[in-house]
mmCIF file of C-alpha atoms in Angstrom:
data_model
loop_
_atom_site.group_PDB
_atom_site.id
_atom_site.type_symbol
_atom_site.label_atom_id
_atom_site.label_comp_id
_atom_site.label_asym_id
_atom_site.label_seq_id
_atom_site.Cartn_x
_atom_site.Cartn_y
_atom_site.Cartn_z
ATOM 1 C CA UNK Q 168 136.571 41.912 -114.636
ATOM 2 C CA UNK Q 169 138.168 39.018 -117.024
ATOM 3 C CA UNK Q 170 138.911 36.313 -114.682
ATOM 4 C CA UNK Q 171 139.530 32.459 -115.083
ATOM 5 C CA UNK Q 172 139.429 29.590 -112.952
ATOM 6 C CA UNK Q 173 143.223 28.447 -111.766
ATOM 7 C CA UNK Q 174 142.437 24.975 -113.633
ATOM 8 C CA UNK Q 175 141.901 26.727 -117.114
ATOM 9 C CA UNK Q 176 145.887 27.168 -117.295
ATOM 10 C CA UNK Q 177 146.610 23.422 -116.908
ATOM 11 C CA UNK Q 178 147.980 22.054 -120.116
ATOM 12 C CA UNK Q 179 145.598 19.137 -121.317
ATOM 13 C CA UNK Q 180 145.032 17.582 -124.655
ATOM 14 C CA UNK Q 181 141.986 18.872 -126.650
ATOM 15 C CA UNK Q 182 141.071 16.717 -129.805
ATOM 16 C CA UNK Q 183 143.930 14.613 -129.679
ATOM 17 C CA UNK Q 184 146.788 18.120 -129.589
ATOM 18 C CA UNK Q 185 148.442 18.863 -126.385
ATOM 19 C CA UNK Q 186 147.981 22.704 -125.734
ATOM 20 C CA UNK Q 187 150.622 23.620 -122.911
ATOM 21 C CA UNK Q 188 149.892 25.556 -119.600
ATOM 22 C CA UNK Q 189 151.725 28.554 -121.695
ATOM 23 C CA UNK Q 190 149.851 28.455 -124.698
ATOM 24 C CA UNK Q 191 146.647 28.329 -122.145
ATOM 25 C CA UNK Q 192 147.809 31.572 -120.316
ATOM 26 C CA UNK Q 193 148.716 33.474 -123.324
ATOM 27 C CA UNK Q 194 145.005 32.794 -124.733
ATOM 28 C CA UNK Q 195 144.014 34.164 -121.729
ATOM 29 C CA UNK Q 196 146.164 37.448 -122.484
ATOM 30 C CA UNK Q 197 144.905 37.581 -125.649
ATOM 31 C CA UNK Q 198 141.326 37.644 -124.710
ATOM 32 C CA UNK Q 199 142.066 40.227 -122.179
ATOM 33 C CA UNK Q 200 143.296 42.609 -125.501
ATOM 34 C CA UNK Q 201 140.177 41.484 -127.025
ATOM 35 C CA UNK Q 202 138.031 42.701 -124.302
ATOM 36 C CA UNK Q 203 139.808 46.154 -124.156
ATOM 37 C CA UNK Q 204 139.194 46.777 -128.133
ATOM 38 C CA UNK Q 205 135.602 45.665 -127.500
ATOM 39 C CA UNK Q 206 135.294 48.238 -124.635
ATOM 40 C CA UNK Q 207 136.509 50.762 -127.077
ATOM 41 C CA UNK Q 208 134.244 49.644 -130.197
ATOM 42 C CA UNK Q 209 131.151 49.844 -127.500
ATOM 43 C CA UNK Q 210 132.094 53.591 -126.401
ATOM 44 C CA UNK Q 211 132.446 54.596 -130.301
ATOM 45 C CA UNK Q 212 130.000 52.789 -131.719
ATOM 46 C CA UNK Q 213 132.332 50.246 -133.945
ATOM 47 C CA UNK Q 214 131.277 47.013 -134.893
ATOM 48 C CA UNK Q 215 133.904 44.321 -134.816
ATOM 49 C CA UNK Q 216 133.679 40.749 -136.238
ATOM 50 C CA UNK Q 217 135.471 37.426 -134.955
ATOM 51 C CA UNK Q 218 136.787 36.123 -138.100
ATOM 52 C CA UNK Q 219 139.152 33.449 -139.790
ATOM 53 C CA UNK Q 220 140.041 30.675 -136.442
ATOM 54 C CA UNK Q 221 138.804 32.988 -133.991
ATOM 55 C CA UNK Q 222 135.240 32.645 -135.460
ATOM 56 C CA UNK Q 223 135.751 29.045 -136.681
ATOM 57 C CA UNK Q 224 136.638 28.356 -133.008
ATOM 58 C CA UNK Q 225 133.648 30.288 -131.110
ATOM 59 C CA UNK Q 226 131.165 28.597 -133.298
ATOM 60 C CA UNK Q 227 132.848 24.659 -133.550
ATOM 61 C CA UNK Q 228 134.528 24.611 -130.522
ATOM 62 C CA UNK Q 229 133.089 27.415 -128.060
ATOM 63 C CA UNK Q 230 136.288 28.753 -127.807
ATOM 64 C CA UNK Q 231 140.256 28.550 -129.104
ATOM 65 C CA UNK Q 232 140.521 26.227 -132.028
ATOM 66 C CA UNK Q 233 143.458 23.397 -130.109
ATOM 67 C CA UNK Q 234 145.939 24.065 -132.198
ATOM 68 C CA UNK Q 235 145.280 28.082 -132.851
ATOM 69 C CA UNK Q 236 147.700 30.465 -131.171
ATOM 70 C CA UNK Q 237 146.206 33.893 -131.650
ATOM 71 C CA UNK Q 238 142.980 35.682 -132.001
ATOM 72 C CA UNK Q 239 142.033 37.856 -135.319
ATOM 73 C CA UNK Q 240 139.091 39.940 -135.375
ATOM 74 C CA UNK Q 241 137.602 42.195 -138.780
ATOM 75 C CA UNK Q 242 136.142 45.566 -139.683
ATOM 76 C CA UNK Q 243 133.668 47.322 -141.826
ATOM 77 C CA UNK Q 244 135.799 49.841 -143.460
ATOM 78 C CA UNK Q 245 134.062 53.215 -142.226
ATOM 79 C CA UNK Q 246 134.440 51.191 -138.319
ATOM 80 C CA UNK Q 247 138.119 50.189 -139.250
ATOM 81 C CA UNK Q 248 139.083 53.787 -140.256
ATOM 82 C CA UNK Q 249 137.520 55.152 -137.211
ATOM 83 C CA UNK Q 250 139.208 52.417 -134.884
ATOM 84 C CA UNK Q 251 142.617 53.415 -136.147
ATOM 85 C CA UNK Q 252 141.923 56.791 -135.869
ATOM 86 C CA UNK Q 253 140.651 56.918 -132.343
ATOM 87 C CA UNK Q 254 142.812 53.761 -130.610
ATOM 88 C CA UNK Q 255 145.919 55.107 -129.661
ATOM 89 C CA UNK Q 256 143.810 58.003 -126.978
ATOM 90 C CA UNK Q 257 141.786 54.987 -126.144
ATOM 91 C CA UNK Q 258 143.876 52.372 -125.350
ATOM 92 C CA UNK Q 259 145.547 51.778 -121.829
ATOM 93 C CA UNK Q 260 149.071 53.372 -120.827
ATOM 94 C CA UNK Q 261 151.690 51.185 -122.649
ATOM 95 C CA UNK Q 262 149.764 49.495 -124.617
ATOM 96 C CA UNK Q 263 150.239 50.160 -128.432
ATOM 97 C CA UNK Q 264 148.515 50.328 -131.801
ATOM 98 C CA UNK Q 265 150.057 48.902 -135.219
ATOM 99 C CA UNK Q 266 149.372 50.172 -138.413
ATOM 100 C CA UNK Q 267 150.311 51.324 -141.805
ATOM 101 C CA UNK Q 268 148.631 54.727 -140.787
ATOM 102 C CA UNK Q 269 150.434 55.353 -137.463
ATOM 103 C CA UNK Q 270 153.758 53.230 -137.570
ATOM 104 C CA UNK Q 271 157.229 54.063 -139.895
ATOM 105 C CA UNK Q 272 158.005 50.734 -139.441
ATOM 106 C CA UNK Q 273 155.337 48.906 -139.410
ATOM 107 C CA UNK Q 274 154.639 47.203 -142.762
ATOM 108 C CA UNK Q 275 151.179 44.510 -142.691
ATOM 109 C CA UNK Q 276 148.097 45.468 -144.851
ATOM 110 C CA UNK Q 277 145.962 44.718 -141.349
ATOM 111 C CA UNK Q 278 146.328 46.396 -138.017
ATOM 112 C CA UNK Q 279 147.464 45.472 -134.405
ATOM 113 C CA UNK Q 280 146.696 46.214 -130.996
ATOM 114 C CA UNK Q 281 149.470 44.570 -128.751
ATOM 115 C CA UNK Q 282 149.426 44.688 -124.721
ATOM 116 C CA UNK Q 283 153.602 45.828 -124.564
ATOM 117 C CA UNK Q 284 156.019 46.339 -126.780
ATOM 118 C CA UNK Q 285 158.611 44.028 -124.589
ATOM 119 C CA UNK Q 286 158.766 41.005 -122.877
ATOM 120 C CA UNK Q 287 158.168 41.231 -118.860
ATOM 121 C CA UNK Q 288 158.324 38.619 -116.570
ATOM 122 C CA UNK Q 289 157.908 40.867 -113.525
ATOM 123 C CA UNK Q 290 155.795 39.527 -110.971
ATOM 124 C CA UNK Q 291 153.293 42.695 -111.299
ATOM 125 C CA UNK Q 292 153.023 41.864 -115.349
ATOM 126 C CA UNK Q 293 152.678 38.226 -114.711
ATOM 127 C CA UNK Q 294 149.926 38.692 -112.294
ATOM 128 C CA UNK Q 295 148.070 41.225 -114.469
ATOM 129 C CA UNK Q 296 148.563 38.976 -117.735
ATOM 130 C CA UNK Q 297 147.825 35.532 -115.860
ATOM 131 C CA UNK Q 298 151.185 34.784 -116.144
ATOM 132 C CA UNK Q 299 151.894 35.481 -119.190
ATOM 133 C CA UNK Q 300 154.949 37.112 -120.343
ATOM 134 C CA UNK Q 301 154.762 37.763 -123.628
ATOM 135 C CA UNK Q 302 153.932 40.601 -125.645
ATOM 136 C CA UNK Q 303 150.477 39.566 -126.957
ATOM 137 C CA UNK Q 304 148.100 41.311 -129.012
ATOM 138 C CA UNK Q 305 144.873 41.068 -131.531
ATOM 139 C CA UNK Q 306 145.190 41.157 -135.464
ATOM 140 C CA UNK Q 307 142.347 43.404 -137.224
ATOM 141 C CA UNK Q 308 140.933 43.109 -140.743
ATOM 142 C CA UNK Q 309 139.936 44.686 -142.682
ATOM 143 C CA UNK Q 310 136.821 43.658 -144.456
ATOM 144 C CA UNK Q 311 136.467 45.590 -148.321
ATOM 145 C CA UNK Q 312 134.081 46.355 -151.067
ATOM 146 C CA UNK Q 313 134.268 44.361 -154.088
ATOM 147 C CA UNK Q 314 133.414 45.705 -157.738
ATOM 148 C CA UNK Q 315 130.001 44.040 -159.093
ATOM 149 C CA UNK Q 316 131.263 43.849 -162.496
ATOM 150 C CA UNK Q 317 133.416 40.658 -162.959
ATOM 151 C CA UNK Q 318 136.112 42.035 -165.109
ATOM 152 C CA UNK Q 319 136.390 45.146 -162.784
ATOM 153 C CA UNK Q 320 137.080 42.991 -159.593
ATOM 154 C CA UNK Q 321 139.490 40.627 -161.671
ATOM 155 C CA UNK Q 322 141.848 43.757 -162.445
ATOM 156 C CA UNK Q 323 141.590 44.429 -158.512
ATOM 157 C CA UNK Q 324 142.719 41.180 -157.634
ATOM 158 C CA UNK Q 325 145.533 40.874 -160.354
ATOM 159 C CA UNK Q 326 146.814 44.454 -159.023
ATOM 160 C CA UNK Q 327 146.808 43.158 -155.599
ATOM 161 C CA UNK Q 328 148.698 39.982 -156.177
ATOM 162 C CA UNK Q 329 151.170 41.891 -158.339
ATOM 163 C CA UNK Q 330 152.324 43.797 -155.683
ATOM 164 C CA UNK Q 331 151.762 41.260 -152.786
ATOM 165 C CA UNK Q 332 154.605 39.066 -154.719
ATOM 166 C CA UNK Q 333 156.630 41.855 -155.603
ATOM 167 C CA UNK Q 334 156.601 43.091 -151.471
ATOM 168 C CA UNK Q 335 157.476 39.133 -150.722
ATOM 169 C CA UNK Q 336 160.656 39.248 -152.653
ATOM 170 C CA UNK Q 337 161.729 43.032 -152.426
ATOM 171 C CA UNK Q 338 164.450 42.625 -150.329
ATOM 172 C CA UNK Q 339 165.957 40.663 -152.398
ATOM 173 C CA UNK Q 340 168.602 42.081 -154.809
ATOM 174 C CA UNK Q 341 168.287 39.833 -157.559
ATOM 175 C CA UNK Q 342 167.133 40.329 -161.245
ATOM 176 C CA UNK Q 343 163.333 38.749 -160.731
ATOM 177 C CA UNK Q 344 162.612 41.262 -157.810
ATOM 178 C CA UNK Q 345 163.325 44.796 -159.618
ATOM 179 C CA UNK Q 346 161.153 43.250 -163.003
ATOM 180 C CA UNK Q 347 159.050 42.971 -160.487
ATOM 181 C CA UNK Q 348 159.115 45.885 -158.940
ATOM 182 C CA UNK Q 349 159.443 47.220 -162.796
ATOM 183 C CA UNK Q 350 155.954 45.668 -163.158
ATOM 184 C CA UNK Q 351 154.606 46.976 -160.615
ATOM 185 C CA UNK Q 352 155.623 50.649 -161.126
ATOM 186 C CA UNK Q 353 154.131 49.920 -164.346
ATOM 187 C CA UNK Q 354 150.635 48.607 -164.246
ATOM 188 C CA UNK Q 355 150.100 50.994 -160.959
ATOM 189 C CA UNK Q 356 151.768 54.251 -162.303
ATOM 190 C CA UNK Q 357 153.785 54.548 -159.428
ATOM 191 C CA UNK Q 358 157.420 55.364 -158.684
ATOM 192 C CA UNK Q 359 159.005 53.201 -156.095
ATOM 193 C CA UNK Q 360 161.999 54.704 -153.927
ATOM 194 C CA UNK Q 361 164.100 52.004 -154.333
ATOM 195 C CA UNK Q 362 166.656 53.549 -151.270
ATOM 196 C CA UNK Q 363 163.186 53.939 -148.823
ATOM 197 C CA UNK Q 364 161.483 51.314 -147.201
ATOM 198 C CA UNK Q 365 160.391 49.226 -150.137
ATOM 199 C CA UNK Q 366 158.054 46.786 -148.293
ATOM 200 C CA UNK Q 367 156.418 49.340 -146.919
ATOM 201 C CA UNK Q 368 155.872 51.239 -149.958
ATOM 202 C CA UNK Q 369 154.147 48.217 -151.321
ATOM 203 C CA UNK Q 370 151.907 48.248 -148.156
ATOM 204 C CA UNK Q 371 151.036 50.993 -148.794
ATOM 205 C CA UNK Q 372 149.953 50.445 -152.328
ATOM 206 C CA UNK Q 373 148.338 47.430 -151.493
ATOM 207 C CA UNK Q 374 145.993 49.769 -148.972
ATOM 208 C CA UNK Q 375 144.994 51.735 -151.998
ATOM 209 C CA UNK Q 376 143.990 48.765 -153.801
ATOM 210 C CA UNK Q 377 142.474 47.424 -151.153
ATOM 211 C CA UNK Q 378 140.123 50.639 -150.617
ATOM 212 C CA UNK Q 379 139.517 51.094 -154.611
ATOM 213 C CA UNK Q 380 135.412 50.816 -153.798
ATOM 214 C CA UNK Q 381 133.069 51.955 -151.410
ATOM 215 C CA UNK Q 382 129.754 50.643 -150.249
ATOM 216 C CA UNK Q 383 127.509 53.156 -152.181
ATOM 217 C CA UNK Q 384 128.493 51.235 -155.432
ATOM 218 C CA UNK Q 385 128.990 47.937 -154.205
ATOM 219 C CA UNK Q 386 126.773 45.112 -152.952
ATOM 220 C CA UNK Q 387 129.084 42.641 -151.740
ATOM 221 C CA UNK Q 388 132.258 42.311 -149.020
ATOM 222 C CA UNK Q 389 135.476 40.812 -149.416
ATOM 223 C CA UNK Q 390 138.788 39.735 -147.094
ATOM 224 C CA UNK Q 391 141.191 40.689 -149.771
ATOM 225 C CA UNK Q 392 144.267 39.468 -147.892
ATOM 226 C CA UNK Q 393 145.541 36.619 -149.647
ATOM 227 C CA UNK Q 394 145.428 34.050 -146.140
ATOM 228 C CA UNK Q 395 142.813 31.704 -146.923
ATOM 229 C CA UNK Q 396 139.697 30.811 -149.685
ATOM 230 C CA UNK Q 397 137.650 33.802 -148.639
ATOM 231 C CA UNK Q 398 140.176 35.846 -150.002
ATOM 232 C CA UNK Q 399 138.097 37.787 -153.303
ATOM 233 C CA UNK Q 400 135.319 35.616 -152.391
ATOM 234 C CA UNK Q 401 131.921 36.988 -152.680
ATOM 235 C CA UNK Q 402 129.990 37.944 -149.174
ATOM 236 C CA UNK Q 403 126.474 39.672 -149.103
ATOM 237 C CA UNK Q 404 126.726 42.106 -147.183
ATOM 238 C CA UNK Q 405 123.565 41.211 -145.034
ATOM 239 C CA UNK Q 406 126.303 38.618 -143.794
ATOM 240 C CA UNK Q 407 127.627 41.281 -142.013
ATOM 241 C CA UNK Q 408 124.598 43.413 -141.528
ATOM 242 C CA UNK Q 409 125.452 43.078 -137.412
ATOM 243 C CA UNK Q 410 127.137 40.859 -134.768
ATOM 244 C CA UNK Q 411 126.117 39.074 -132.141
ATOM 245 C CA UNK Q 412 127.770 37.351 -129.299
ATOM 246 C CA UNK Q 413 128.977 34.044 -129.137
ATOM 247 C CA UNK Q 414 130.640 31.691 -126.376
ATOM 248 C CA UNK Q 415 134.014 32.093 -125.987
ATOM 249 C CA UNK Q 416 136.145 30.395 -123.452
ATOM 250 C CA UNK Q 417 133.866 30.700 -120.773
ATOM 251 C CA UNK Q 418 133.054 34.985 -122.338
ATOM 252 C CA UNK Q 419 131.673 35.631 -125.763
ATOM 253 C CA UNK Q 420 132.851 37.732 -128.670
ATOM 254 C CA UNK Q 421 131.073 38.568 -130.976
ATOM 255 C CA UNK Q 422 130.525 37.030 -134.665
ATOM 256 C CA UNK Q 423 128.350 38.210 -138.051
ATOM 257 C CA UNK Q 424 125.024 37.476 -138.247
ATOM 258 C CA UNK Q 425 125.388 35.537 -140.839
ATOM 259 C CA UNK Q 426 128.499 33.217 -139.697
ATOM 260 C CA UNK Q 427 127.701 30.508 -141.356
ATOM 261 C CA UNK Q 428 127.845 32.191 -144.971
ATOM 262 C CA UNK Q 429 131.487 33.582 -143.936
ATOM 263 C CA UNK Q 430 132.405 30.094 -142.979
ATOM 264 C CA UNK Q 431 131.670 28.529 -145.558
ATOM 265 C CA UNK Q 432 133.551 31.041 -147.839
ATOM 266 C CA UNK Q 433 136.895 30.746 -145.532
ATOM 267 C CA UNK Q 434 136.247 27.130 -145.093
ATOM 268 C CA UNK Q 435 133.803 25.213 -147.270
ATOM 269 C CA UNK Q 436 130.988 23.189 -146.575
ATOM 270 C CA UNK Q 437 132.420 21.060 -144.404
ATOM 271 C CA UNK Q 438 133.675 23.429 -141.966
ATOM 272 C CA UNK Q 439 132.716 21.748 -139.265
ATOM 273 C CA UNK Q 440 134.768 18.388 -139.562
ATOM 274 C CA UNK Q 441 138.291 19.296 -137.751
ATOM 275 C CA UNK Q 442 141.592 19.449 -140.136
ATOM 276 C CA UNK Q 443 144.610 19.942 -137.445
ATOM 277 C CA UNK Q 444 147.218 23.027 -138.736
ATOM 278 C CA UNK Q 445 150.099 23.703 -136.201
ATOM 279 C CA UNK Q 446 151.033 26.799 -137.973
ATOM 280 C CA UNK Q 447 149.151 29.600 -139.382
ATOM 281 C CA UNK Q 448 149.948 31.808 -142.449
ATOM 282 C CA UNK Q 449 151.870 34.348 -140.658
ATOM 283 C CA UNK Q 450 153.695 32.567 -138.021
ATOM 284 C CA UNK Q 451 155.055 29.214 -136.802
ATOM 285 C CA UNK Q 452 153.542 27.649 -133.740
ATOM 286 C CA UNK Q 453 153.500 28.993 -130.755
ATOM 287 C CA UNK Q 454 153.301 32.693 -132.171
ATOM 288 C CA UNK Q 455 155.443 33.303 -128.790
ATOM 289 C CA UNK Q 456 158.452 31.112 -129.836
ATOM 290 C CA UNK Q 457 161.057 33.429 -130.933
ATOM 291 C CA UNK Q 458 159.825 35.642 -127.561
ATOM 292 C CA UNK Q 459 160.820 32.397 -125.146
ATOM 293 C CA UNK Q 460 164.406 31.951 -126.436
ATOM 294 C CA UNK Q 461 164.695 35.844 -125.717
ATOM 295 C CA UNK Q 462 163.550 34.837 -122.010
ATOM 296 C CA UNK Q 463 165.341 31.940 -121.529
ATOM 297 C CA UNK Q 464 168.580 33.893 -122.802
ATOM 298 C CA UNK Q 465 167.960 36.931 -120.660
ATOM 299 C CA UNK Q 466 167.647 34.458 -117.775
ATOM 300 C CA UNK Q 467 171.014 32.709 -118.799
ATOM 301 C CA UNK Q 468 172.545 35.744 -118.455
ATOM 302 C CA UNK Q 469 171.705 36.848 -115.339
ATOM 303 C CA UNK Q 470 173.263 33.491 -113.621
#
């Protein structure tokens, strides 16, 4: 059973940033949603990965990065396939899976698991979720094959960023987003239903791109995801050839062999020297911001 001592969840400054008694329970959640997808991954067989601050954190600061706010996690793509596929019978009562492959509405090239689907601040929830709240969950990446021959995995990534700009912008109605979307129905040979759901249409697309190799031709792994340096960067696979546990906030989770190659892809050399970001690529900090003024108005309106 996941448990913490009661003084983990005071706030306290770490490296000079002020983490809040909040932010403290909510890692706490988040670990807890870890620790039920590695339960899962054991019983199947799956391999996951810590990756991007999650494994930056477990191997320079045994734990959280300070000023991180959620934990991401990556797949092989046979093990990422599988995980979507067998999640949802896996996972406990109420607690949900996100994904391109089993969500109308859901529209990110990587998956989710997430505790809830709503805020509860019942004294039941808050005691399961050391008093935490919010819905909180664990991002999973996909890890891909990348083409050997130069010019091959050039036309991958120029496909990919095509349609990655023309998803940021599709919403828009404006001249620049249908050439755009004009380009990309183009250089893909696709026909985009401009009165469906256009961003995730382009999700979609991006997943094909994504998937355009397998391992039996390949020699190398990517993150395509355009988040950080690694993206398109070139990672033996032997980097990956297993994981292997690593402290994490008093657990462990568990990281490639060969961390220090996938660090230095994400991060450079000097990964080890600090650089303090208060926001990631995908949300402002705390991720749980927009979820407290929900609270605080609910609670406004019942006095």
């Amino acid at each position: 059973m996941l448990e913490f001592p009661e003084n983990y969840f005071r706030g306290e400054e770490l490296e000079g940033f002020y983490v809040e008694e909040m932010m403290k329970r909510a890692w706490a959640a988040q670990i807890k949603v870890l620790k039920e997808i590695e339960r899962i991954c054991q019983k199947r067989g799956i391999t996951y990965f810590a990756d991007y601050g999650t494994l930056l954190g477990a191997v320079r600061h045994k734990g959280f990065i300070p000023w991180d706010d959620d934990i991401d996690i990556a797949m092989k793509p046979t093990d990422y396939k599988r995980f979507l596929q067998i999640a949802e019978q896996e996972l406990p009562e109420g607690w949900k899976l996100l994904s391109l492959y089993n969500n109308d509405e859901y529209t990110e090239t990587f998956a989710r698991v997430v505790n809830s689907d709503r805020i509860n601040n019942y004294k039941e929830w808050l005691d399961e979720w050391f008093g935490c709240p919010f819905v909180v969950g664990v991002d999973i990446f996909p890890l891909n094959y990348m083409p050997l021959d130069e010019d091959e995995a050039e036309i991958q990534k120029e496909l990919y960023i095509i349609v990655k700009n023309a998803r940021a912008v599709c919403q828009e109605h404006t001249e620049e987003a249908e050439q755009l979307l004009k380009l990309v129905e183009e250089v893909c040979r696709v026909t985009l239903d401009r009165s469906g759901n256009l961003e995730r249409q382009l999700s979609m697309l991006l997943e094909r791109i994504r998937i355009m190799y397998d391992a039996e031709e390949q020699g190398e792994l990517t993150q395509i995801e355009v988040f950080s340096r690694k993206s398109f960067c070139r990672i033996p696979q032997e980097a990956y050839e297993k994981s292997i546990p690593m402290m994490f906030e008093g657990t462990d989770v568990q990281v490639p062999v060969g961390w220090d190659t996938v660090l230095r892809a994400e991060y450079g050399d000097d990964y080890m020297t600090p650089i303090q970001v208060r926001s990631s690529a995908c949300h402002d900090y705390p991720f749980y911001k927009k979820q407290m003024k929900i609270l605080e108005e609910r609670s406004k309106g019942k006095q």
